[in-house]
XYZ file of C-alpha atoms in Angstrom:
651
model
C 3.070 5.241 -27.866
C -0.469 6.608 -27.430
C -0.557 10.102 -25.931
C -2.349 10.059 -22.583
C -1.256 13.423 -21.213
C -3.268 16.453 -20.206
C -0.915 19.186 -21.488
C -0.644 19.622 -25.268
C 0.709 22.225 -27.684
C -1.328 25.437 -27.499
C -2.870 26.389 -30.879
C -1.755 29.664 -32.528
C 1.305 29.675 -30.287
C 3.414 32.872 -30.242
C 6.510 32.599 -28.046
C 7.260 36.339 -28.162
C 3.724 37.291 -27.156
C 3.830 34.807 -24.270
C 7.203 36.142 -23.167
C 5.760 39.639 -23.079
C 2.724 38.446 -21.102
C 5.005 36.885 -18.479
C 7.189 39.998 -18.358
C 4.152 42.210 -17.752
C 2.864 39.796 -15.091
C 6.096 40.251 -13.118
C 6.961 43.922 -13.560
C 6.135 46.504 -10.935
C 5.180 45.739 -7.326
C 3.879 42.231 -6.877
C 3.188 39.734 -9.617
C 0.098 38.407 -11.363
C 0.438 34.782 -10.254
C -2.824 33.749 -11.825
C -1.701 34.955 -15.258
C 1.614 33.134 -14.846
C 0.116 29.795 -13.857
C -2.623 29.932 -16.497
C -0.108 30.600 -19.265
C 2.542 28.112 -18.139
C 0.098 25.215 -17.637
C -1.547 25.769 -21.028
C 1.696 25.410 -23.021
C 3.634 22.223 -23.750
C 7.180 21.835 -22.464
C 8.605 22.409 -25.949
C 6.625 25.662 -26.177
C 7.782 26.751 -22.723
C 11.358 26.231 -23.860
C 10.707 28.556 -26.805
C 9.245 31.124 -24.399
C 12.445 31.016 -22.308
C 14.505 31.782 -25.437
C 12.108 34.518 -26.597
C 12.144 36.143 -23.148
C 15.941 36.455 -23.217
C 15.875 37.794 -26.808
C 13.191 40.362 -26.054
C 14.176 41.529 -22.561
C 17.782 40.411 -22.069
C 16.844 38.619 -18.870
C 16.686 34.977 -17.747
C 13.024 33.994 -17.392
C 13.732 31.251 -14.869
C 15.732 33.631 -12.650
C 12.940 36.214 -12.828
C 10.367 33.594 -11.854
C 12.525 32.543 -8.909
C 12.731 36.164 -7.785
C 9.016 36.917 -8.105
C 7.518 33.684 -6.767
C 7.986 31.845 -3.483
C 7.643 28.469 -1.827
C 6.064 25.430 -3.439
C 4.414 27.494 -6.147
C 7.829 28.780 -7.227
C 9.311 25.257 -7.295
C 6.428 24.024 -9.398
C 6.437 26.849 -11.968
C 10.244 26.940 -12.286
C 10.370 23.143 -12.710
C 7.785 23.352 -15.482
C 10.114 25.680 -17.411
C 12.940 23.106 -17.555
C 13.133 20.424 -20.250
C 12.462 16.856 -19.002
C 16.136 15.719 -19.130
C 17.343 18.776 -17.210
C 14.489 18.472 -14.733
C 15.373 14.818 -14.054
C 19.064 15.737 -13.812
C 18.340 18.401 -11.199
C 16.177 16.005 -9.185
C 18.973 13.412 -9.148
C 21.532 16.074 -8.233
C 19.392 17.324 -5.353
C 18.871 13.723 -4.195
C 22.600 13.042 -3.758
C 24.070 16.421 -2.821
C 24.785 17.437 0.759
C 24.246 15.302 3.853
C 21.984 12.321 3.363
C 20.516 10.798 0.222
C 16.941 10.826 -1.079
C 16.857 7.157 -2.039
C 13.149 7.286 -2.891
C 13.806 9.927 -5.559
C 16.631 7.849 -7.086
C 14.409 4.777 -7.123
C 11.423 6.570 -8.655
C 13.352 8.171 -11.514
C 15.712 5.354 -12.472
C 13.080 2.612 -12.218
C 10.551 4.435 -14.413
C 12.539 5.974 -17.276
C 13.182 4.268 -20.638
C 16.612 3.993 -22.264
C 16.403 7.261 -24.195
C 15.151 9.213 -21.178
C 18.016 7.884 -19.047
C 20.649 8.654 -21.682
C 19.278 12.206 -22.171
C 19.197 12.733 -18.410
C 22.819 11.580 -17.991
C 23.918 13.969 -20.757
C 21.969 16.853 -19.182
C 23.577 16.131 -15.802
C 27.046 16.272 -17.376
C 26.193 19.550 -19.087
C 24.604 21.192 -16.027
C 27.037 20.092 -13.309
C 30.242 19.150 -15.123
C 30.165 15.745 -13.434
C 29.157 12.181 -14.243
C 25.846 11.133 -12.719
C 27.099 7.592 -12.212
C 30.103 8.765 -10.193
C 27.934 10.872 -7.887
C 25.411 8.079 -7.335
C 28.138 5.488 -6.704
C 29.767 7.815 -4.166
C 26.469 8.250 -2.316
C 25.058 4.693 -2.264
C 26.301 1.210 -1.427
C 25.801 -2.535 -1.750
C 23.348 -4.244 -4.061
C 21.246 -1.062 -4.143
C 24.171 0.760 -5.747
C 24.817 -2.065 -8.224
C 21.219 -2.082 -9.458
C 21.202 1.717 -9.821
C 24.367 1.507 -11.922
C 22.777 -1.146 -14.146
C 19.701 1.046 -14.693
C 21.892 4.106 -15.360
C 23.401 2.451 -18.411
C 20.105 2.843 -20.277
C 20.696 -0.385 -22.174
C 17.623 -2.467 -21.303
C 16.528 -4.718 -24.178
C 13.648 -2.897 -25.874
C 12.629 -5.528 -28.405
C 9.040 -6.776 -28.512
C 9.989 -10.384 -29.250
C 9.800 -12.889 -26.385
C 11.893 -16.060 -26.313
C 9.784 -18.633 -24.443
C 12.815 -20.806 -23.677
C 14.622 -17.847 -22.096
C 11.451 -17.006 -20.139
C 11.422 -20.502 -18.642
C 15.122 -20.241 -17.854
C 14.693 -16.867 -16.121
C 11.757 -18.143 -14.086
C 13.857 -21.034 -12.792
C 16.889 -18.805 -12.201
C 14.891 -16.282 -10.162
C 13.349 -19.027 -8.037
C 16.699 -20.736 -7.543
C 18.319 -17.405 -6.609
C 15.713 -16.668 -3.951
C 12.942 -18.892 -2.661
C 14.678 -22.216 -3.350
C 17.816 -21.644 -1.312
C 18.930 -20.354 2.051
C 20.069 -16.813 1.401
C 19.648 -14.895 -1.832
C 21.742 -14.624 -4.987
C 21.136 -10.905 -5.533
C 23.288 -10.723 -8.672
C 20.824 -12.926 -10.549
C 17.902 -10.634 -9.655
C 19.952 -7.606 -10.776
C 20.969 -9.154 -14.086
C 17.486 -10.341 -15.086
C 15.373 -7.440 -13.801
C 17.875 -4.828 -14.940
C 18.393 -5.980 -18.540
C 15.519 -8.021 -19.958
C 12.809 -6.372 -22.052
C 9.516 -5.380 -20.475
C 7.363 -7.797 -22.559
C 9.800 -10.583 -21.662
C 9.671 -9.793 -17.938
C 5.878 -9.546 -17.895
C 5.758 -13.085 -19.232
C 8.410 -14.154 -16.705
C 6.252 -12.783 -13.889
C 3.149 -14.565 -15.197
C 4.961 -17.885 -15.545
C 6.560 -17.448 -12.122
C 3.099 -17.129 -10.546
C 1.843 -20.220 -12.365
C 4.875 -22.316 -11.470
C 5.261 -21.360 -7.805
C 1.815 -19.984 -6.845
C 3.283 -16.732 -5.588
C 4.126 -13.398 -7.175
C 7.607 -12.145 -7.896
C 6.752 -9.235 -5.575
C 6.141 -11.639 -2.685
C 9.449 -13.364 -3.376
C 11.282 -10.020 -3.408
C 9.617 -8.994 -0.140
C 10.627 -12.227 1.551
C 14.171 -12.423 0.170
C 15.419 -8.819 -0.047
C 15.399 -5.864 2.334
C 15.939 -2.126 2.695
C 16.508 0.201 -0.241
C 17.455 -2.714 -2.492
C 14.082 -4.349 -1.859
C 12.273 -1.055 -2.525
C 14.204 -0.534 -5.765
C 13.506 -4.031 -7.074
C 9.806 -3.730 -6.204
C 9.703 -0.397 -8.049
C 11.301 -1.985 -11.119
C 8.732 -4.802 -11.054
C 5.857 -2.356 -10.597
C 7.069 -0.254 -13.551
C 7.402 -3.342 -15.724
C 3.837 -4.321 -14.862
C 2.406 -0.796 -15.192
C 4.220 2.542 -15.085
C 0.929 4.441 -14.502
C 0.077 2.245 -11.511
C 3.580 2.784 -10.118
C 3.110 6.547 -10.265
C -0.409 6.308 -8.835
C 1.109 4.590 -5.793
C 3.815 7.227 -5.504
C 1.293 10.074 -5.731
C -0.909 8.527 -3.070
C 2.029 8.103 -0.707
C 3.063 11.712 -1.313
C -0.277 13.016 -0.018
C -1.650 10.568 2.533
C -1.302 11.095 6.273
C 0.069 14.200 7.948
C 2.027 16.491 5.662
C 2.654 16.285 1.927
C 5.824 15.165 0.123
C 5.651 18.167 -2.185
C 8.860 17.430 -4.080
C 7.481 14.021 -5.094
C 4.076 15.457 -5.985
C 5.620 18.223 -8.106
C 8.077 15.903 -9.825
C 5.476 13.344 -10.892
C 2.802 15.813 -11.977
C 5.337 17.627 -14.151
C 7.076 14.631 -15.699
C 3.869 12.711 -16.534
C 1.610 15.627 -17.588
C 2.593 15.176 -21.245
C 2.894 11.377 -21.188
C 0.309 9.362 -19.246
C -1.335 11.376 -16.456
C -4.790 10.231 -17.661
C -3.785 6.599 -17.130
C -2.283 7.486 -13.753
C -5.569 9.122 -12.760
C -7.471 5.989 -13.699
C -5.044 3.716 -11.820
C -5.266 6.026 -8.823
C -9.036 5.680 -8.702
C -8.818 1.949 -9.258
C -6.483 1.416 -6.323
C -7.598 4.074 -3.844
C -11.288 4.666 -4.676
C -10.689 8.399 -4.794
C -9.889 10.645 -7.712
C -6.403 12.118 -7.952
C -8.019 15.495 -8.610
C -9.921 15.457 -5.317
C -6.950 14.236 -3.304
C -4.809 17.100 -4.664
C -7.688 19.498 -3.984
C -7.968 18.319 -0.360
C -4.229 18.219 0.310
C -2.915 21.468 -1.206
C -3.894 25.135 -1.318
C -3.641 28.439 -3.150
C -1.900 28.989 -6.475
C 0.099 25.816 -5.882
C -3.148 23.830 -5.824
C -4.542 25.573 -8.907
C -1.405 24.793 -10.896
C -1.432 21.122 -9.892
C -5.121 20.808 -10.729
C -4.483 22.325 -14.163
C -1.816 19.664 -14.740
C -4.179 16.959 -13.484
C -6.671 18.029 -16.122
C -9.968 17.481 -14.341
C -11.865 15.213 -11.995
C -12.670 11.610 -12.869
C -16.121 10.138 -13.204
C -16.797 8.370 -9.897
C -19.376 5.987 -11.317
C -16.860 3.152 -11.393
C -16.444 2.902 -15.167
C -12.991 1.913 -16.372
C -10.982 2.876 -19.412
C -10.062 -0.343 -21.266
C -6.502 -0.338 -19.894
C -7.684 0.095 -16.311
C -10.358 -2.602 -16.704
C -7.696 -5.009 -17.926
C -5.549 -4.101 -14.937
C -8.426 -4.630 -12.488
C -9.136 -8.006 -14.088
C -5.489 -8.986 -13.650
C -5.487 -7.877 -10.008
C -8.336 -10.241 -9.193
C -6.734 -13.006 -11.237
C -3.538 -12.710 -9.198
C -5.539 -12.693 -5.955
C -7.339 -15.857 -7.065
C -4.292 -17.848 -8.183
C -1.373 -17.079 -5.871
C -0.787 -18.720 -2.547
C 0.681 -16.236 -0.117
C 3.062 -17.793 2.363
C 1.797 -16.525 5.706
C 4.601 -15.649 8.076
C 4.212 -14.994 11.804
C 6.528 -12.947 13.985
C 6.115 -15.008 17.167
C 7.160 -18.666 17.137
C 7.564 -21.342 19.830
C 10.619 -20.719 22.013
C 13.304 -23.379 21.879
C 14.326 -25.099 25.115
C 10.954 -24.203 26.580
C 10.444 -24.939 30.295
C 6.951 -23.926 31.523
C 7.860 -24.495 35.186
C 10.888 -22.212 34.942
C 8.835 -19.551 33.166
C 6.096 -19.792 35.825
C 8.673 -19.302 38.582
C 10.249 -16.376 36.715
C 6.873 -14.678 36.311
C 6.088 -15.148 40.002
C 9.470 -13.640 40.911
C 8.772 -10.670 38.632
C 5.557 -9.941 40.550
C 6.666 -10.600 44.163
C 7.602 -7.903 46.612
C 7.561 -4.162 46.092
C 7.124 -3.154 42.471
C 6.832 -5.292 39.365
C 9.554 -6.276 36.908
C 7.562 -5.450 33.791
C 10.509 -6.084 31.452
C 10.858 -9.645 32.726
C 7.141 -10.285 32.179
C 7.290 -8.834 28.672
C 10.379 -10.813 27.701
C 8.732 -14.101 28.684
C 5.198 -13.527 27.397
C 6.140 -11.900 24.068
C 8.691 -14.601 23.255
C 6.500 -17.668 23.738
C 3.851 -19.078 21.432
C 0.247 -19.099 22.602
C 0.364 -22.853 23.219
C 3.430 -22.346 25.400
C 1.704 -19.538 27.306
C -1.174 -21.906 28.098
C 1.333 -24.386 29.521
C 2.796 -21.600 31.661
C -0.691 -20.780 33.006
C -1.188 -24.402 33.985
C 2.280 -24.708 35.526
C 1.731 -21.486 37.515
C -1.400 -22.929 39.090
C 0.084 -26.405 39.631
C 3.342 -25.200 41.200
C 2.214 -22.076 43.020
C -1.510 -22.609 43.592
C -2.207 -19.193 42.105
C -4.117 -17.883 39.095
C -1.594 -16.275 36.772
C -4.218 -14.135 35.053
C -5.398 -12.630 38.358
C -1.825 -11.940 39.432
C -1.038 -10.199 36.135
C -4.186 -8.075 36.374
C -3.290 -6.962 39.899
C 0.309 -6.088 39.002
C -0.116 -4.419 35.606
C -2.283 -1.550 34.453
C -3.799 0.193 31.449
C -2.614 -0.790 27.965
C 0.215 -2.990 29.172
C -2.248 -5.032 31.207
C -4.621 -5.329 28.235
C -1.796 -6.427 25.971
C -0.279 -9.022 28.319
C -3.661 -10.456 29.310
C -4.617 -10.615 25.639
C -1.496 -12.627 24.900
C -2.193 -15.032 27.779
C -5.720 -15.816 26.593
C -6.272 -18.497 23.971
C -7.038 -17.059 20.498
C -10.692 -18.044 20.865
C -10.956 -16.467 24.332
C -9.256 -13.325 23.059
C -11.577 -13.017 20.037
C -14.629 -13.572 22.249
C -13.400 -10.895 24.652
C -12.747 -8.449 21.801
C -16.247 -9.031 20.423
C -17.656 -8.444 23.915
C -15.663 -5.229 24.355
C -16.846 -3.985 20.962
C -20.487 -4.309 22.043
C -20.545 -3.492 25.758
C -21.272 -0.076 27.242
C -22.554 2.968 25.382
C -22.047 2.698 21.648
C -20.770 -0.173 19.533
C -17.387 -0.468 17.825
C -18.722 -1.569 14.449
C -15.274 -1.492 12.825
C -13.974 -4.014 15.368
C -16.918 -6.352 14.792
C -16.373 -6.176 11.036
C -12.608 -6.679 11.248
C -12.821 -9.748 13.495
C -15.616 -11.548 11.652
C -14.255 -10.833 8.161
C -10.714 -12.081 8.882
C -11.406 -15.250 10.878
C -11.595 -18.756 9.415
C -14.502 -21.140 9.942
C -12.514 -22.968 12.622
C -11.733 -19.704 14.409
C -15.382 -18.563 14.192
C -16.506 -21.867 15.716
C -13.978 -21.638 18.561
C -14.918 -17.997 19.202
C -18.622 -18.874 19.367
C -17.906 -21.593 21.935
C -15.629 -19.334 23.981
C -18.228 -16.527 23.968
C -20.986 -18.850 25.210
C -18.667 -20.314 27.843
C -17.453 -16.945 29.067
C -20.603 -14.816 28.898
C -23.454 -17.369 29.123
C -24.963 -16.026 25.943
C -24.518 -16.878 22.280
C -22.491 -14.489 20.170
C -25.330 -14.392 17.664
C -27.783 -13.242 20.349
C -25.335 -10.580 21.515
C -24.924 -9.249 17.974
C -28.675 -9.156 17.406
C -29.257 -7.262 20.643
C -26.577 -4.632 19.877
C -26.997 -4.060 16.120
C -29.905 -3.721 13.742
C -31.076 -3.787 10.144
C -29.017 -5.117 7.280
C -25.807 -4.634 9.248
C -27.093 -7.011 11.920
C -28.020 -9.543 9.230
C -24.527 -9.314 7.703
C -22.803 -9.920 11.050
C -25.208 -12.751 11.864
C -24.385 -14.350 8.518
C -20.645 -13.975 9.064
C -20.785 -15.555 12.527
C -22.281 -18.759 11.090
C -19.886 -21.620 10.446
C -20.773 -22.809 6.988
C -19.874 -22.402 3.326
C -17.194 -19.753 3.405
C -14.235 -22.091 3.289
C -15.584 -24.881 1.147
C -13.462 -25.287 -1.945
C -15.369 -24.707 -5.121
C -14.135 -25.312 -8.636
C -13.055 -22.106 -10.312
C -15.030 -22.990 -13.435
C -18.224 -23.669 -11.498
C -21.403 -22.353 -13.148
C -22.171 -20.826 -9.751
C -19.490 -18.203 -10.441
C -21.417 -16.950 -13.465
C -24.744 -17.194 -11.628
C -23.478 -15.161 -8.699
C -21.924 -12.648 -11.039
C -25.225 -12.204 -12.844
C -26.975 -11.600 -9.524
C -24.489 -8.901 -8.566
C -24.605 -7.258 -11.990
C -28.388 -6.990 -11.827
C -28.464 -5.784 -8.229
C -29.748 -2.287 -8.649
C -33.080 -2.468 -6.844
C -34.021 -2.122 -3.176
C -32.751 -5.590 -2.359
C -29.158 -4.946 -3.500
C -27.847 -5.354 0.044
C -29.588 -8.714 0.462
C -28.159 -9.942 -2.834
C -24.674 -8.800 -1.869
C -25.006 -10.452 1.545
C -26.102 -13.769 0.057
C -22.874 -13.871 -1.957
C -20.204 -11.956 -0.049
C -20.977 -13.463 3.370
C -21.286 -17.106 2.347
C -18.807 -17.866 -0.436
C -15.171 -18.862 -0.107
C -12.505 -16.236 -0.749
C -11.100 -18.011 -3.851
C -14.626 -18.217 -5.222
C -15.244 -14.526 -4.566
C -11.996 -13.638 -6.345
C -13.386 -15.257 -9.465
C -16.745 -13.540 -9.016
C -15.112 -10.108 -8.739
C -12.874 -10.846 -11.713
C -15.836 -11.819 -13.879
C -17.710 -8.769 -12.621
C -15.010 -6.527 -14.127
C -15.032 -8.428 -17.425
C -18.802 -8.397 -17.868
C -19.654 -4.902 -16.596
C -16.453 -2.837 -16.950
C -17.106 -1.731 -13.343
C -15.254 -2.233 -10.087
C -17.067 -4.036 -7.265
C -15.484 -1.672 -4.719
C -16.806 1.391 -6.532
C -20.287 -0.135 -6.719
C -20.258 -0.722 -2.965
C -19.130 2.847 -2.316
C -21.711 4.319 -4.671
C -24.755 2.186 -3.833
C -24.363 1.672 -0.078
C -23.650 3.648 3.048
C -22.766 3.403 6.709
C -21.905 0.140 8.412
C -23.311 -1.967 5.578
C -20.918 -0.326 3.131
C -18.019 -0.721 5.574
C -18.759 -4.428 6.082
C -18.995 -5.297 2.381
C -15.984 -3.158 1.572
C -13.944 -4.940 4.277
C -14.885 -8.322 2.800
C -13.757 -7.259 -0.686
C -10.474 -5.843 0.643
C -9.826 -8.966 2.687
C -10.524 -11.176 -0.317
C -8.111 -9.143 -2.424
C -5.283 -9.028 0.131
C -5.979 -9.704 3.802
C -2.548 -8.620 5.143
C -2.971 -5.331 3.257
C -6.438 -4.856 4.756
C -5.074 -5.392 8.268
C -2.099 -3.108 7.571
C -4.592 -0.390 6.660
C -6.513 -1.043 9.885
C -3.283 -0.615 11.876
C -2.487 2.611 10.051
C -5.933 4.025 10.797
C -5.554 3.002 14.452
C -2.457 5.188 14.802
C -2.769 8.087 12.355
C -4.037 11.486 13.356
C -4.689 12.655 16.908
C -4.861 9.871 19.465
C -4.356 6.156 19.027
C -6.997 3.432 18.976
C -5.056 1.249 21.400
C -7.717 -1.439 21.499
C -7.535 -1.930 17.716
C -3.743 -1.883 17.821
C -3.613 -4.504 20.579
C -6.305 -6.607 18.914
C -4.489 -6.893 15.594
C -0.966 -7.265 17.011
C -2.045 -10.046 19.375
C -4.347 -11.933 17.013
C -1.984 -11.866 14.005
C 1.427 -12.300 15.695
C 1.331 -16.066 15.137
C -0.494 -15.912 11.804
C 0.705 -13.283 9.323
C 2.094 -10.245 11.150
C 5.277 -10.408 9.059
C 3.152 -10.132 5.894
C 1.206 -7.261 7.438
C 4.489 -5.486 8.206
C 5.543 -5.767 4.583
C 2.228 -4.423 3.294
C 2.354 -1.563 5.804
C 5.820 -0.593 4.606
C 4.905 -0.760 0.926
C 1.694 1.232 1.275
C 2.727 3.836 3.823
C 6.461 4.202 3.162
C 7.195 3.771 6.870
C 7.773 0.700 8.995
C 5.133 -0.541 11.402
C 7.886 -0.614 14.043
C 8.542 3.134 13.589
C 4.840 3.967 13.729
C 4.336 2.056 16.967
C 7.401 3.631 18.558
C 6.228 7.145 17.672
C 2.526 6.702 18.382
C 2.510 4.604 21.570
C 4.280 3.738 24.779
C 3.204 0.138 24.335
C 5.681 -2.698 24.152
C 3.538 -4.352 21.480
C 6.370 -3.624 19.073
C 8.177 -6.576 20.675
C 5.669 -8.864 18.989
C 6.986 -7.382 15.806
């Protein structure tokens, strides 16, 4: 295994001298924290272990206990954890995860999914030595179901570690996984546990590749659709570690620091355990996925001696030019290949109601609005549980039976966000999109993010219908409205996106045009870079663009997203970046938009309503899954905490 850590053996190491330095740093009133952190982070774990022994020999005291006494808070946890050997550190983390009330399932998943056989066996032995108990017994007592069974399988530390791959067994496993999940009603979890818990990593990588080719979906998508809860999270973690352990930890580090608050235990655990293994690869994967260096995210999210220690472990900032190490370039290439080849099964959350009776629904809505007060729950239950086509039938029945305009009645009876949400649901998708475009441009200021989001994520058919609805509703073309409210290259991008033309034409993946377009992008370094990007990104089909971006990585060793961030700014950058993200994974892009609408102080209710309404019959289930995976919290929970809206019922 190639060393990709940041912490190595210190030259001219003298354990006794280091022990004395630490003793002097802690004696008297106060302690020299800077001296402690500089010494500890410049020694390897094996050397630290020698220092612990030398400290006891020289001073008759326990170094770890002295550090606990002298230091406090997160800085203490970090320094003390660095002094433990990896097996004992893992053992303590597992013990802390299962002791007391409640269980830290995320910690169990992270450790057991990412360790190799020897690391697991050493950790189990350390646990027995430290606590006089069997790790398996404690985990079994604290977990349940298929989640427990998979943890027990991983705890055995008996995964096949051979490099040989049996192609016949690969084909058999591919079929067995499909038959256990996607092919049948219900899921045969035992088959997933047996295959993912025991087969070698080279074997499983080939299984995943063949699975994608055979069924045009990833094993991750199958797991998301077939499994749930902690078991789903564990199996996804296992798959992610089989694909790339550094990428798995990059995801975990990002989740530990994003949003309000920091999951310090996770941050400390990963930075310590990977600092002498592969933190350089993790840094590169972090930048690849999140377009921000790990160093800078730690710098922005932590403070004081705690921050300094973490930054020492991180080992330095990454070059932000967009260059990849070979391993990261290969990973980026694979990401675009997956995006280009799989067919994601889009899943809505709102479907047509069975036994639908538009006349009965019209009467029920009228009853809910008659007299003193309004029965908002009755209105919500009807509107949120009918498809858009059914809602249009209800509108017609309301007028035919009662001689009244349902939309006007709803507007008079409801108010604020509830009114906006219900009216949005009652409009046709084209009317709703046209209204959202109008709202984004009317009044003082323009909501550029809304314009970008709508135009980037709509199909040709939807763009056409929206154009017609805008002209019908506002007596002006959408193109004219955009040109009167925006300017420059941003205006040209939006104008291009609003045209109904080439974006969805199927193009052969081996077309010479792919290479031509790639050459144009690679050479775009002059003043007309934005025009060249627009001519490609705004007019080509998404499958075609996947191939372009994939070839871009292969030919330049650069990431298209990094180039956009480096070379462009403002709304132009945001528009191109949104296109790239939507090409890569549209549900993930929309999940990120929902997160940004709710995080921090205040909620962007208009964005929340816009996405929930427009995607509820398209791919809101997929968006939910991406939200959960990226932000470690359910969309349902976020909406409940951040709003008083009933939009969660579309969920």
